[in-house]
PDB file of C-alpha atoms in Angstrom:
ATOM      1  CA  MET A   1      70.508 -17.036 -42.984  1.00  0.00           C
ATOM      2  CA  PHE A   2      72.015 -18.692 -46.035  1.00  0.00           C
ATOM      3  CA  LYS A   3      69.091 -21.102 -46.216  1.00  0.00           C
ATOM      4  CA  ILE A   4      66.659 -18.177 -46.265  1.00  0.00           C
ATOM      5  CA  LEU A   5      68.619 -16.516 -49.067  1.00  0.00           C
ATOM      6  CA  GLU A   6      68.602 -19.786 -50.999  1.00  0.00           C
ATOM      7  CA  ILE A   7      64.817 -20.103 -50.629  1.00  0.00           C
ATOM      8  CA  ILE A   8      64.314 -16.449 -51.609  1.00  0.00           C
ATOM      9  CA  LYS A   9      66.306 -17.020 -54.800  1.00  0.00           C
ATOM     10  CA  MET A  10      64.088 -20.003 -55.560  1.00  0.00           C
ATOM     11  CA  GLU A  11      60.933 -17.925 -54.948  1.00  0.00           C
ATOM     12  CA  ILE A  12      62.226 -15.227 -57.277  1.00  0.00           C
ATOM     13  CA  ARG A  13      62.905 -17.788 -60.000  1.00  0.00           C
ATOM     14  CA  LEU A  14      59.424 -19.272 -59.573  1.00  0.00           C
ATOM     15  CA  GLN A  15      57.798 -15.850 -59.895  1.00  0.00           C
ATOM     16  CA  TYR A  16      59.936 -15.094 -62.929  1.00  0.00           C
ATOM     17  CA  TYR A  17      58.962 -18.294 -64.710  1.00  0.00           C
ATOM     18  CA  ASN A  18      55.226 -18.127 -63.982  1.00  0.00           C
ATOM     19  CA  LYS A  19      55.122 -14.411 -64.960  1.00  0.00           C
ATOM     20  CA  ASN A  20      52.683 -13.451 -62.197  1.00  0.00           C
ATOM     21  CA  ILE A  21      54.914 -10.716 -60.851  1.00  0.00           C
ATOM     22  CA  PHE A  22      54.965  -9.144 -64.308  1.00  0.00           C
ATOM     23  CA  ILE A  23      51.170  -9.327 -64.457  1.00  0.00           C
ATOM     24  CA  LEU A  24      51.029  -7.626 -61.055  1.00  0.00           C
ATOM     25  CA  MET A  25      53.385  -4.831 -62.110  1.00  0.00           C
ATOM     26  CA  ALA A  26      51.639  -4.274 -65.436  1.00  0.00           C
ATOM     27  CA  SER A  27      48.185  -4.210 -63.827  1.00  0.00           C
ATOM     28  CA  ILE A  28      49.147  -1.625 -61.213  1.00  0.00           C
ATOM     29  CA  LEU A  29      50.988   0.502 -63.770  1.00  0.00           C
ATOM     30  CA  ILE A  30      48.039   0.481 -66.197  1.00  0.00           C
ATOM     31  CA  LEU A  31      45.412   1.201 -63.534  1.00  0.00           C
ATOM     32  CA  ALA A  32      47.506   3.976 -62.010  1.00  0.00           C
ATOM     33  CA  SER A  33      47.938   5.491 -65.478  1.00  0.00           C
ATOM     34  CA  ILE A  34      44.185   5.414 -66.141  1.00  0.00           C
ATOM     35  CA  ASN A  35      43.797   7.871 -63.289  1.00  0.00           C
ATOM     36  CA  LEU A  36      45.659  10.484 -65.344  1.00  0.00           C
ATOM     37  CA  TYR A  37      42.595  11.595 -67.275  1.00  0.00           C
ATOM     38  CA  PRO A  38      40.539  12.653 -64.210  1.00  0.00           C
ATOM     39  CA  ASN A  39      43.448  14.828 -63.075  1.00  0.00           C
ATOM     40  CA  VAL A  40      43.829  16.463 -66.476  1.00  0.00           C
ATOM     41  CA  ASN A  41      40.073  17.021 -66.532  1.00  0.00           C
ATOM     42  CA  LEU A  42      40.276  18.522 -63.033  1.00  0.00           C
ATOM     43  CA  ILE A  43      42.712  21.137 -64.321  1.00  0.00           C
ATOM     44  CA  ARG A  44      40.291  22.004 -67.117  1.00  0.00           C
ATOM     45  CA  GLN A  45      37.369  22.395 -64.696  1.00  0.00           C
ATOM     46  CA  TYR A  46      39.248  24.612 -62.232  1.00  0.00           C
ATOM     47  CA  ASP A  47      40.661  26.677 -65.081  1.00  0.00           C
ATOM     48  CA  ILE A  48      37.178  27.339 -66.508  1.00  0.00           C
ATOM     49  CA  MET A  49      35.893  28.292 -63.052  1.00  0.00           C
ATOM     50  CA  PHE A  50      38.833  30.617 -62.391  1.00  0.00           C
ATOM     51  CA  GLN A  51      38.745  32.268 -65.821  1.00  0.00           C
ATOM     52  CA  ASN A  52      35.012  32.923 -65.515  1.00  0.00           C
ATOM     53  CA  GLN A  53      35.520  34.623 -62.165  1.00  0.00           C
ATOM     54  CA  VAL A  54      38.392  36.732 -63.534  1.00  0.00           C
ATOM     55  CA  HIS A  55      36.306  37.691 -66.572  1.00  0.00           C
ATOM     56  CA  ASN A  56      33.368  38.742 -64.385  1.00  0.00           C
ATOM     57  CA  LEU A  57      35.573  40.883 -62.157  1.00  0.00           C
ATOM     58  CA  SER A  58      37.290  42.509 -65.122  1.00  0.00           C
ATOM     59  CA  GLY A  59      33.910  43.221 -66.692  1.00  0.00           C
ATOM     60  CA  ASP A  60      32.879  45.061 -63.513  1.00  0.00           C
ATOM     61  CA  GLY A  61      36.061  47.124 -63.602  1.00  0.00           C
ATOM     62  CA  ILE A  62      37.669  45.291 -60.649  1.00  0.00           C
ATOM     63  CA  ASN A  63      41.299  44.188 -60.703  1.00  0.00           C
ATOM     64  CA  PRO A  64      41.329  40.362 -60.165  1.00  0.00           C
ATOM     65  CA  MET A  65      44.792  40.551 -58.573  1.00  0.00           C
ATOM     66  CA  ASP A  66      43.248  42.343 -55.600  1.00  0.00           C
ATOM     67  CA  PHE A  67      41.480  39.078 -54.800  1.00  0.00           C
ATOM     68  CA  ILE A  68      44.203  36.677 -55.943  1.00  0.00           C
ATOM     69  CA  ASN A  69      46.741  38.253 -53.579  1.00  0.00           C
ATOM     70  CA  LYS A  70      44.435  37.753 -50.566  1.00  0.00           C
ATOM     71  CA  GLU A  71      44.199  34.431 -48.746  1.00  0.00           C
ATOM     72  CA  ALA A  72      40.955  32.475 -49.008  1.00  0.00           C
ATOM     73  CA  LYS A  73      39.355  31.365 -45.761  1.00  0.00           C
ATOM     74  CA  VAL A  74      37.166  28.285 -45.810  1.00  0.00           C
ATOM     75  CA  THR A  75      34.723  27.774 -42.944  1.00  0.00           C
ATOM     76  CA  GLU A  76      32.718  24.585 -42.501  1.00  0.00           C
ATOM     77  CA  ILE A  77      29.223  25.057 -41.092  1.00  0.00           C
ATOM     78  CA  THR A  78      26.948  22.217 -39.992  1.00  0.00           C
ATOM     79  CA  ARG A  79      23.322  22.846 -40.885  1.00  0.00           C
ATOM     80  CA  GLU A  80      20.343  21.717 -38.795  1.00  0.00           C
ATOM     81  CA  ASN A  81      19.761  18.775 -41.138  1.00  0.00           C
ATOM     82  CA  GLY A  82      23.314  17.545 -40.505  1.00  0.00           C
ATOM     83  CA  TRP A  83      24.750  18.668 -43.848  1.00  0.00           C
ATOM     84  CA  VAL A  84      28.198  20.250 -43.721  1.00  0.00           C
ATOM     85  CA  VAL A  85      28.512  23.330 -45.935  1.00  0.00           C
ATOM     86  CA  SER A  86      31.739  25.183 -46.755  1.00  0.00           C
ATOM     87  CA  GLU A  87      31.674  28.954 -46.840  1.00  0.00           C
ATOM     88  CA  ILE A  88      34.465  30.654 -48.811  1.00  0.00           C
ATOM     89  CA  ASP A  89      35.158  34.341 -48.232  1.00  0.00           C
ATOM     90  CA  ASN A  90      37.326  34.705 -51.363  1.00  0.00           C
ATOM     91  CA  PRO A  91      36.100  32.402 -54.173  1.00  0.00           C
ATOM     92  CA  VAL A  92      38.559  33.839 -56.695  1.00  0.00           C
ATOM     93  CA  ARG A  93      41.618  32.992 -54.616  1.00  0.00           C
ATOM     94  CA  TYR A  94      40.086  29.635 -53.687  1.00  0.00           C
ATOM     95  CA  SER A  95      39.611  28.732 -57.377  1.00  0.00           C
ATOM     96  CA  TYR A  96      43.146  29.917 -58.037  1.00  0.00           C
ATOM     97  CA  ASP A  97      44.521  27.724 -55.236  1.00  0.00           C
ATOM     98  CA  MET A  98      42.590  24.694 -56.489  1.00  0.00           C
ATOM     99  CA  LEU A  99      43.883  25.288 -60.007  1.00  0.00           C
ATOM    100  CA  MET A 100      47.463  25.628 -58.771  1.00  0.00           C
ATOM    101  CA  ARG A 101      47.191  22.433 -56.729  1.00  0.00           C
ATOM    102  CA  SER A 102      45.761  20.456 -59.645  1.00  0.00           C
ATOM    103  CA  ILE A 103      48.570  21.783 -61.859  1.00  0.00           C
ATOM    104  CA  LYS A 104      51.131  20.897 -59.213  1.00  0.00           C
ATOM    105  CA  VAL A 105      49.989  17.250 -59.383  1.00  0.00           C
ATOM    106  CA  VAL A 106      51.173  17.011 -63.012  1.00  0.00           C
ATOM    107  CA  ALA A 107      54.334  19.031 -62.424  1.00  0.00           C
ATOM    108  CA  PRO A 108      57.311  16.878 -63.539  1.00  0.00           C
ATOM    109  CA  GLU A 109      58.928  16.897 -60.094  1.00  0.00           C
ATOM    110  CA  TYR A 110      55.663  16.035 -58.294  1.00  0.00           C
ATOM    111  CA  PHE A 111      53.826  13.782 -60.725  1.00  0.00           C
ATOM    112  CA  ALA A 112      55.541  10.577 -59.602  1.00  0.00           C
ATOM    113  CA  GLN A 113      54.577  11.301 -55.991  1.00  0.00           C
ATOM    114  CA  PHE A 114      50.930  11.259 -57.015  1.00  0.00           C
ATOM    115  CA  SER A 115      51.376   7.658 -58.208  1.00  0.00           C
ATOM    116  CA  LEU A 116      52.354   6.687 -54.655  1.00  0.00           C
ATOM    117  CA  GLU A 117      49.024   7.966 -53.317  1.00  0.00           C
ATOM    118  CA  ILE A 118      47.071   5.914 -55.859  1.00  0.00           C
ATOM    119  CA  ILE A 119      49.090   2.759 -55.198  1.00  0.00           C
ATOM    120  CA  THR A 120      49.065   3.058 -51.406  1.00  0.00           C
ATOM    121  CA  TYR A 121      45.377   3.813 -50.906  1.00  0.00           C
ATOM    122  CA  ILE A 122      43.520   2.413 -53.909  1.00  0.00           C
ATOM    123  CA  LEU A 123      45.425  -0.351 -55.698  1.00  0.00           C
ATOM    124  CA  GLY A 124      48.011  -1.669 -53.230  1.00  0.00           C
ATOM    125  CA  PRO A 125      45.820  -3.004 -50.401  1.00  0.00           C
ATOM    126  CA  VAL A 126      43.926  -5.302 -52.779  1.00  0.00           C
ATOM    127  CA  PHE A 127      46.517  -6.185 -55.422  1.00  0.00           C
ATOM    128  CA  PHE A 128      49.418  -6.756 -53.042  1.00  0.00           C
ATOM    129  CA  GLY A 129      47.171  -8.542 -50.559  1.00  0.00           C
ATOM    130  CA  ILE A 130      45.977 -10.955 -53.245  1.00  0.00           C
ATOM    131  CA  PHE A 131      49.523 -11.399 -54.505  1.00  0.00           C
ATOM    132  CA  GLY A 132      50.696 -12.242 -50.971  1.00  0.00           C
ATOM    133  CA  ALA A 133      47.940 -14.828 -50.587  1.00  0.00           C
ATOM    134  CA  TRP A 134      48.615 -16.312 -54.014  1.00  0.00           C
ATOM    135  CA  MET A 135      52.354 -16.564 -53.440  1.00  0.00           C
ATOM    136  CA  THR A 136      51.940 -18.188 -50.029  1.00  0.00           C
ATOM    137  CA  GLN A 137      49.606 -20.877 -51.376  1.00  0.00           C
ATOM    138  CA  TYR A 138      51.596 -21.464 -54.564  1.00  0.00           C
ATOM    139  CA  ASP A 139      53.171 -24.727 -53.404  1.00  0.00           C
ATOM    140  CA  TYR A 140      49.822 -26.157 -52.331  1.00  0.00           C
ATOM    141  CA  ARG A 141      48.296 -25.501 -55.742  1.00  0.00           C
ATOM    142  CA  GLU A 142      51.272 -26.846 -57.650  1.00  0.00           C
ATOM    143  CA  LYS A 143      51.597 -29.925 -55.398  1.00  0.00           C
ATOM    144  CA  THR A 144      55.211 -29.080 -54.525  1.00  0.00           C
ATOM    145  CA  VAL A 145      54.619 -28.460 -50.827  1.00  0.00           C
ATOM    146  CA  LYS A 146      55.788 -31.889 -49.587  1.00  0.00           C
ATOM    147  CA  ILE A 147      58.958 -31.784 -51.667  1.00  0.00           C
ATOM    148  CA  ARG A 148      59.893 -28.349 -50.359  1.00  0.00           C
ATOM    149  CA  ALA A 149      58.955 -29.300 -46.779  1.00  0.00           C
ATOM    150  CA  VAL A 150      61.440 -32.159 -46.987  1.00  0.00           C
ATOM    151  CA  GLU A 151      64.172 -29.950 -48.419  1.00  0.00           C
ATOM    152  CA  HIS A 152      63.720 -27.066 -45.946  1.00  0.00           C
ATOM    153  CA  ASP A 153      62.168 -26.257 -42.606  1.00  0.00           C
ATOM    154  CA  TRP A 154      58.657 -25.094 -43.542  1.00  0.00           C
ATOM    155  CA  LYS A 155      58.896 -22.101 -41.187  1.00  0.00           C
ATOM    156  CA  LEU A 156      61.872 -20.863 -43.202  1.00  0.00           C
ATOM    157  CA  VAL A 157      59.958 -21.356 -46.427  1.00  0.00           C
ATOM    158  CA  VAL A 158      57.038 -19.264 -45.131  1.00  0.00           C
ATOM    159  CA  LEU A 159      59.354 -16.568 -43.767  1.00  0.00           C
ATOM    160  CA  SER A 160      61.254 -16.480 -47.062  1.00  0.00           C
ATOM    161  CA  LYS A 161      58.004 -16.118 -48.975  1.00  0.00           C
ATOM    162  CA  GLN A 162      57.065 -13.141 -46.832  1.00  0.00           C
ATOM    163  CA  LEU A 163      60.443 -11.486 -47.365  1.00  0.00           C
ATOM    164  CA  THR A 164      60.032 -12.073 -51.094  1.00  0.00           C
ATOM    165  CA  ILE A 165      56.575 -10.462 -50.979  1.00  0.00           C
ATOM    166  CA  VAL A 166      58.110  -7.336 -49.426  1.00  0.00           C
ATOM    167  CA  MET A 167      60.833  -7.319 -52.101  1.00  0.00           C
ATOM    168  CA  PHE A 168      58.303  -7.539 -54.931  1.00  0.00           C
ATOM    169  CA  VAL A 169      56.120  -4.844 -53.364  1.00  0.00           C
ATOM    170  CA  ALA A 170      59.106  -2.500 -53.155  1.00  0.00           C
ATOM    171  CA  LEU A 171      60.175  -3.367 -56.701  1.00  0.00           C
ATOM    172  CA  THR A 172      56.679  -2.726 -58.097  1.00  0.00           C
ATOM    173  CA  ILE A 173      56.324   0.619 -56.320  1.00  0.00           C
ATOM    174  CA  LEU A 174      59.770   1.771 -57.442  1.00  0.00           C
ATOM    175  CA  LEU A 175      59.031   0.675 -61.020  1.00  0.00           C
ATOM    176  CA  VAL A 176      55.732   2.573 -61.217  1.00  0.00           C
ATOM    177  CA  PHE A 177      57.299   5.600 -59.532  1.00  0.00           C
ATOM    178  CA  SER A 178      60.175   5.598 -62.042  1.00  0.00           C
ATOM    179  CA  VAL A 179      57.840   5.315 -65.048  1.00  0.00           C
ATOM    180  CA  PHE A 180      55.713   8.211 -63.788  1.00  0.00           C
ATOM    181  CA  ARG A 181      58.828  10.259 -63.116  1.00  0.00           C
ATOM    182  CA  LEU A 182      60.123   9.709 -66.658  1.00  0.00           C
ATOM    183  CA  CYS A 183      56.743  10.493 -68.203  1.00  0.00           C
ATOM    184  CA  GLY A 184      56.184  13.535 -65.996  1.00  0.00           C
ATOM    185  CA  PRO A 185      57.376  16.217 -68.467  1.00  0.00           C
ATOM    186  CA  ILE A 186      55.243  14.759 -71.277  1.00  0.00           C
ATOM    187  CA  ILE A 187      52.107  14.606 -69.108  1.00  0.00           C
ATOM    188  CA  HIS A 188      52.750  18.127 -67.833  1.00  0.00           C
ATOM    189  CA  ASP A 189      52.997  19.577 -71.339  1.00  0.00           C
ATOM    190  CA  PHE A 190      49.817  17.779 -72.362  1.00  0.00           C
ATOM    191  CA  ALA A 191      47.896  18.909 -69.276  1.00  0.00           C
ATOM    192  CA  MET A 192      48.950  22.537 -69.617  1.00  0.00           C
ATOM    193  CA  LYS A 193      47.272  22.706 -73.014  1.00  0.00           C
ATOM    194  CA  ASN A 194      44.004  22.733 -71.056  1.00  0.00           C
ATOM    195  CA  VAL A 195      44.961  25.947 -69.248  1.00  0.00           C
ATOM    196  CA  SER A 196      43.675  29.034 -71.036  1.00  0.00           C
ATOM    197  CA  GLY A 197      44.463  32.716 -70.571  1.00  0.00           C
ATOM    198  CA  GLU A 198      47.336  34.268 -68.688  1.00  0.00           C
ATOM    199  CA  ILE A 199      47.912  32.999 -65.166  1.00  0.00           C
ATOM    200  CA  ASP A 200      50.521  34.064 -62.671  1.00  0.00           C
ATOM    201  CA  PHE A 201      52.197  30.872 -61.494  1.00  0.00           C
ATOM    202  CA  ASN A 202      54.383  32.585 -58.901  1.00  0.00           C
ATOM    203  CA  LEU A 203      52.332  31.196 -56.035  1.00  0.00           C
ATOM    204  CA  ILE A 204      52.555  27.563 -57.158  1.00  0.00           C
ATOM    205  CA  ASP A 205      55.895  27.135 -55.384  1.00  0.00           C
ATOM    206  CA  GLN A 206      54.266  28.262 -52.141  1.00  0.00           C
ATOM    207  CA  ILE A 207      51.893  25.290 -52.105  1.00  0.00           C
ATOM    208  CA  PRO A 208      53.074  23.221 -49.122  1.00  0.00           C
ATOM    209  CA  VAL A 209      54.430  19.702 -49.405  1.00  0.00           C
ATOM    210  CA  LYS A 210      54.122  17.686 -46.203  1.00  0.00           C
ATOM    211  CA  THR A 211      57.125  15.347 -46.530  1.00  0.00           C
ATOM    212  CA  GLY A 212      60.054  14.560 -48.797  1.00  0.00           C
ATOM    213  CA  ILE A 213      59.916  12.034 -51.593  1.00  0.00           C
ATOM    214  CA  ILE A 214      62.085   9.450 -49.799  1.00  0.00           C
ATOM    215  CA  GLN A 215      59.721   9.372 -46.832  1.00  0.00           C
ATOM    216  CA  LYS A 216      56.714   9.045 -49.141  1.00  0.00           C
ATOM    217  CA  ILE A 217      58.308   6.077 -50.934  1.00  0.00           C
ATOM    218  CA  LEU A 218      59.229   4.338 -47.669  1.00  0.00           C
ATOM    219  CA  ILE A 219      55.750   4.845 -46.193  1.00  0.00           C
ATOM    220  CA  SER A 220      54.151   3.532 -49.393  1.00  0.00           C
ATOM    221  CA  ILE A 221      56.358   0.420 -49.388  1.00  0.00           C
ATOM    222  CA  CYS A 222      55.719  -0.174 -45.687  1.00  0.00           C
ATOM    223  CA  LEU A 223      51.923   0.098 -45.858  1.00  0.00           C
ATOM    224  CA  CYS A 224      51.586  -1.901 -49.078  1.00  0.00           C
ATOM    225  CA  SER A 225      53.929  -4.588 -47.746  1.00  0.00           C
ATOM    226  CA  LEU A 226      51.759  -4.872 -44.657  1.00  0.00           C
ATOM    227  CA  PHE A 227      48.717  -5.693 -46.782  1.00  0.00           C
ATOM    228  CA  GLY A 228      50.799  -8.176 -48.768  1.00  0.00           C
ATOM    229  CA  LEU A 229      51.746  -9.890 -45.503  1.00  0.00           C
ATOM    230  CA  ILE A 230      48.141  -9.763 -44.290  1.00  0.00           C
ATOM    231  CA  GLY A 231      47.117 -11.558 -47.487  1.00  0.00           C
ATOM    232  CA  SER A 232      49.819 -14.131 -46.818  1.00  0.00           C
ATOM    233  CA  PHE A 233      48.620 -14.616 -43.235  1.00  0.00           C
ATOM    234  CA  LEU A 234      44.995 -15.065 -44.325  1.00  0.00           C
ATOM    235  CA  ALA A 235      46.036 -17.635 -46.906  1.00  0.00           C
ATOM    236  CA  ILE A 236      47.916 -19.595 -44.237  1.00  0.00           C
ATOM    237  CA  LEU A 237      45.059 -19.249 -41.748  1.00  0.00           C
ATOM    238  CA  PHE A 238      42.338 -20.454 -44.137  1.00  0.00           C
ATOM    239  CA  ARG A 239      44.592 -22.528 -46.411  1.00  0.00           C
ATOM    240  CA  SER A 240      42.839 -20.890 -49.318  1.00  0.00           C
ATOM    241  CA  THR A 241      43.682 -18.103 -51.733  1.00  0.00           C
ATOM    242  CA  VAL A 242      39.978 -17.693 -52.561  1.00  0.00           C
ATOM    243  CA  TYR A 243      38.908 -16.958 -48.971  1.00  0.00           C
ATOM    244  CA  ALA A 244      41.790 -14.535 -48.519  1.00  0.00           C
ATOM    245  CA  THR A 245      40.949 -12.755 -51.786  1.00  0.00           C
ATOM    246  CA  VAL A 246      37.259 -12.425 -50.925  1.00  0.00           C
ATOM    247  CA  MET A 247      38.057 -11.027 -47.484  1.00  0.00           C
ATOM    248  CA  LEU A 248      40.515  -8.489 -48.883  1.00  0.00           C
ATOM    249  CA  VAL A 249      38.119  -7.286 -51.585  1.00  0.00           C
ATOM    250  CA  VAL A 250      35.121  -7.063 -49.245  1.00  0.00           C
ATOM    251  CA  TYR A 251      37.096  -5.279 -46.525  1.00  0.00           C
ATOM    252  CA  ASN A 252      38.708  -2.720 -48.821  1.00  0.00           C
ATOM    253  CA  PHE A 253      35.716  -1.935 -51.030  1.00  0.00           C
ATOM    254  CA  PHE A 254      32.590  -2.603 -48.994  1.00  0.00           C
ATOM    255  CA  VAL A 255      33.400  -2.223 -45.297  1.00  0.00           C
ATOM    256  CA  PRO A 256      33.229   1.400 -44.056  1.00  0.00           C
ATOM    257  CA  ASN A 257      35.725   2.972 -41.692  1.00  0.00           C
ATOM    258  CA  LEU A 258      35.025   1.172 -38.411  1.00  0.00           C
ATOM    259  CA  GLY A 259      36.724   3.627 -36.081  1.00  0.00           C
ATOM    260  CA  ALA A 260      40.047   4.974 -34.874  1.00  0.00           C
ATOM    261  CA  TYR A 261      41.778   1.585 -34.705  1.00  0.00           C
ATOM    262  CA  ASP A 262      40.482   0.215 -37.982  1.00  0.00           C
ATOM    263  CA  ILE A 263      43.428  -0.601 -40.259  1.00  0.00           C
ATOM    264  CA  LYS A 264      42.095   1.709 -42.974  1.00  0.00           C
ATOM    265  CA  ASN A 265      41.751   4.557 -40.495  1.00  0.00           C
ATOM    266  CA  VAL A 266      45.295   4.017 -39.221  1.00  0.00           C
ATOM    267  CA  PHE A 267      46.564   4.101 -42.819  1.00  0.00           C
ATOM    268  CA  LEU A 268      44.635   7.337 -43.424  1.00  0.00           C
ATOM    269  CA  VAL A 269      46.128   8.949 -40.317  1.00  0.00           C
ATOM    270  CA  ILE A 270      49.617   8.161 -41.554  1.00  0.00           C
ATOM    271  CA  GLY A 271      48.667   9.211 -45.081  1.00  0.00           C
ATOM    272  CA  HIS A 272      47.345  12.620 -44.022  1.00  0.00           C
ATOM    273  CA  HIS A 273      50.681  13.270 -42.303  1.00  0.00           C
ATOM    274  CA  THR A 274      52.711  12.061 -45.289  1.00  0.00           C
ATOM    275  CA  PHE A 275      50.928  12.647 -48.600  1.00  0.00           C
ATOM    276  CA  ASP A 276      49.442  15.868 -49.970  1.00  0.00           C
ATOM    277  CA  PHE A 277      46.401  14.543 -51.917  1.00  0.00           C
ATOM    278  CA  TYR A 278      46.252  17.465 -54.335  1.00  0.00           C
ATOM    279  CA  GLY A 279      44.886  15.342 -57.199  1.00  0.00           C
ATOM    280  CA  ASN A 280      41.428  13.955 -57.838  1.00  0.00           C
ATOM    281  CA  PHE A 281      41.927  11.330 -55.129  1.00  0.00           C
ATOM    282  CA  ARG A 282      41.119  12.900 -51.775  1.00  0.00           C
ATOM    283  CA  PRO A 283      40.436  10.366 -49.027  1.00  0.00           C
ATOM    284  CA  ILE A 284      38.042  10.948 -46.166  1.00  0.00           C
ATOM    285  CA  ILE A 285      39.212  12.650 -43.002  1.00  0.00           C
ATOM    286  CA  PRO A 286      40.170   9.864 -40.563  1.00  0.00           C
ATOM    287  CA  HIS A 287      38.991   9.463 -37.005  1.00  0.00           C
ATOM    288  CA  ASP A 288      41.264  11.177 -34.491  1.00  0.00           C
ATOM    289  CA  LEU A 289      44.369   9.169 -33.681  1.00  0.00           C
ATOM    290  CA  MET A 290      47.848  10.350 -32.754  1.00  0.00           C
ATOM    291  CA  LEU A 291      50.502   9.730 -35.381  1.00  0.00           C
ATOM    292  CA  GLY A 292      52.755   7.974 -32.869  1.00  0.00           C
ATOM    293  CA  VAL A 293      49.935   5.594 -31.943  1.00  0.00           C
ATOM    294  CA  ALA A 294      49.246   4.908 -35.635  1.00  0.00           C
ATOM    295  CA  ASN A 295      52.911   4.122 -36.294  1.00  0.00           C
ATOM    296  CA  SER A 296      53.070   1.832 -33.256  1.00  0.00           C
ATOM    297  CA  TYR A 297      49.875   0.123 -34.425  1.00  0.00           C
ATOM    298  CA  VAL A 298      51.407  -0.623 -37.840  1.00  0.00           C
ATOM    299  CA  ILE A 299      54.603  -2.019 -36.277  1.00  0.00           C
ATOM    300  CA  ALA A 300      52.621  -4.177 -33.839  1.00  0.00           C
ATOM    301  CA  LEU A 301      50.359  -5.450 -36.620  1.00  0.00           C
ATOM    302  CA  LEU A 302      53.387  -6.233 -38.771  1.00  0.00           C
ATOM    303  CA  LEU A 303      54.980  -8.288 -35.980  1.00  0.00           C
ATOM    304  CA  LEU A 304      51.668 -10.003 -35.255  1.00  0.00           C
ATOM    305  CA  VAL A 305      51.106 -10.980 -38.888  1.00  0.00           C
ATOM    306  CA  VAL A 306      54.641 -12.261 -39.423  1.00  0.00           C
ATOM    307  CA  GLY A 307      54.768 -14.009 -36.038  1.00  0.00           C
ATOM    308  CA  GLY A 308      51.304 -15.505 -36.523  1.00  0.00           C
ATOM    309  CA  SER A 309      52.263 -16.839 -39.943  1.00  0.00           C
ATOM    310  CA  VAL A 310      55.397 -18.494 -38.561  1.00  0.00           C
ATOM    311  CA  VAL A 311      53.517 -20.008 -35.601  1.00  0.00           C
ATOM    312  CA  LEU A 312      50.728 -21.350 -37.816  1.00  0.00           C
ATOM    313  CA  SER A 313      53.233 -22.824 -40.245  1.00  0.00           C
ATOM    314  CA  GLU A 314      55.046 -24.513 -37.367  1.00  0.00           C
ATOM    315  CA  MET A 315      51.798 -25.966 -36.004  1.00  0.00           C
ATOM    316  CA  ARG A 316      50.803 -27.306 -39.403  1.00  0.00           C
ATOM    317  CA  SER A 317      54.203 -28.319 -40.703  1.00  0.00           C
ATOM    318  CA  LYS A 318      53.690 -31.913 -39.626  1.00  0.00           C
ATOM    319  CA  TYR A 319      50.627 -32.106 -41.868  1.00  0.00           C
ATOM    320  CA  VAL A 320      51.997 -30.581 -45.075  1.00  0.00           C
TER     321      VAL A 320
END
């Protein structure tokens, strides 16, 4: 145990001196922040749509509140050509709901939660996966692998690297979450300048939130850590950061959802039970899979990746 802690401290020092962890944090923070504009623009679009509908009703002598106070029912109909069309029985209330949800995304108490969705499903799988691969192969690139293999059991070095990857993933997510939480009031005030006319915001508190913030943070750390460990495993398997990086990029950006037990589909199942996706990022509906099965899948994959990395490192330790 003490040896692992000693190696972890060394890994932390190495990452501090080579500055790569800071590059990782800055990159994710900047890219997550860039996604602010589409959400602000979404508020503007829904506001224009809603105000036009209210204006048309008022012009016809109809009280808009008669429609706003009624629930909107959305029915999906599949046409003969295979296209799925949504029919809305109350467009005014639907536009109102969409406006309220887009405003809720930039609400100070909710804004930081939106950053977790972006990190977990857009940035994390690639960035943390590449970081895991890079960190695992660091000693091979810097020609320090034989020295460290003499000083410590190589299995412990690999295991310590993986624990350090999880620590840095958690630290990065908590950092970005904290920055978004601090900037939330400023972003909210800026976004609300795009809302015109008088709107009753009484119903905004009735918009459901699936889970608490602690659960969202833990799920985000867990899923992103898994991709970091997958990147580490691929780097060990192929002894190459390049191969691992290419596989991660191709899989995340170019490979479609392959079915219920595809890793991306499992992540989406968990995500649709955890996150609200009220912003501009709205992932596809996943293939049917029970939440308990998805959670078990993630745990099994986590054990497989960590165990596989340790076994491979043991098999190859004589050759390092």
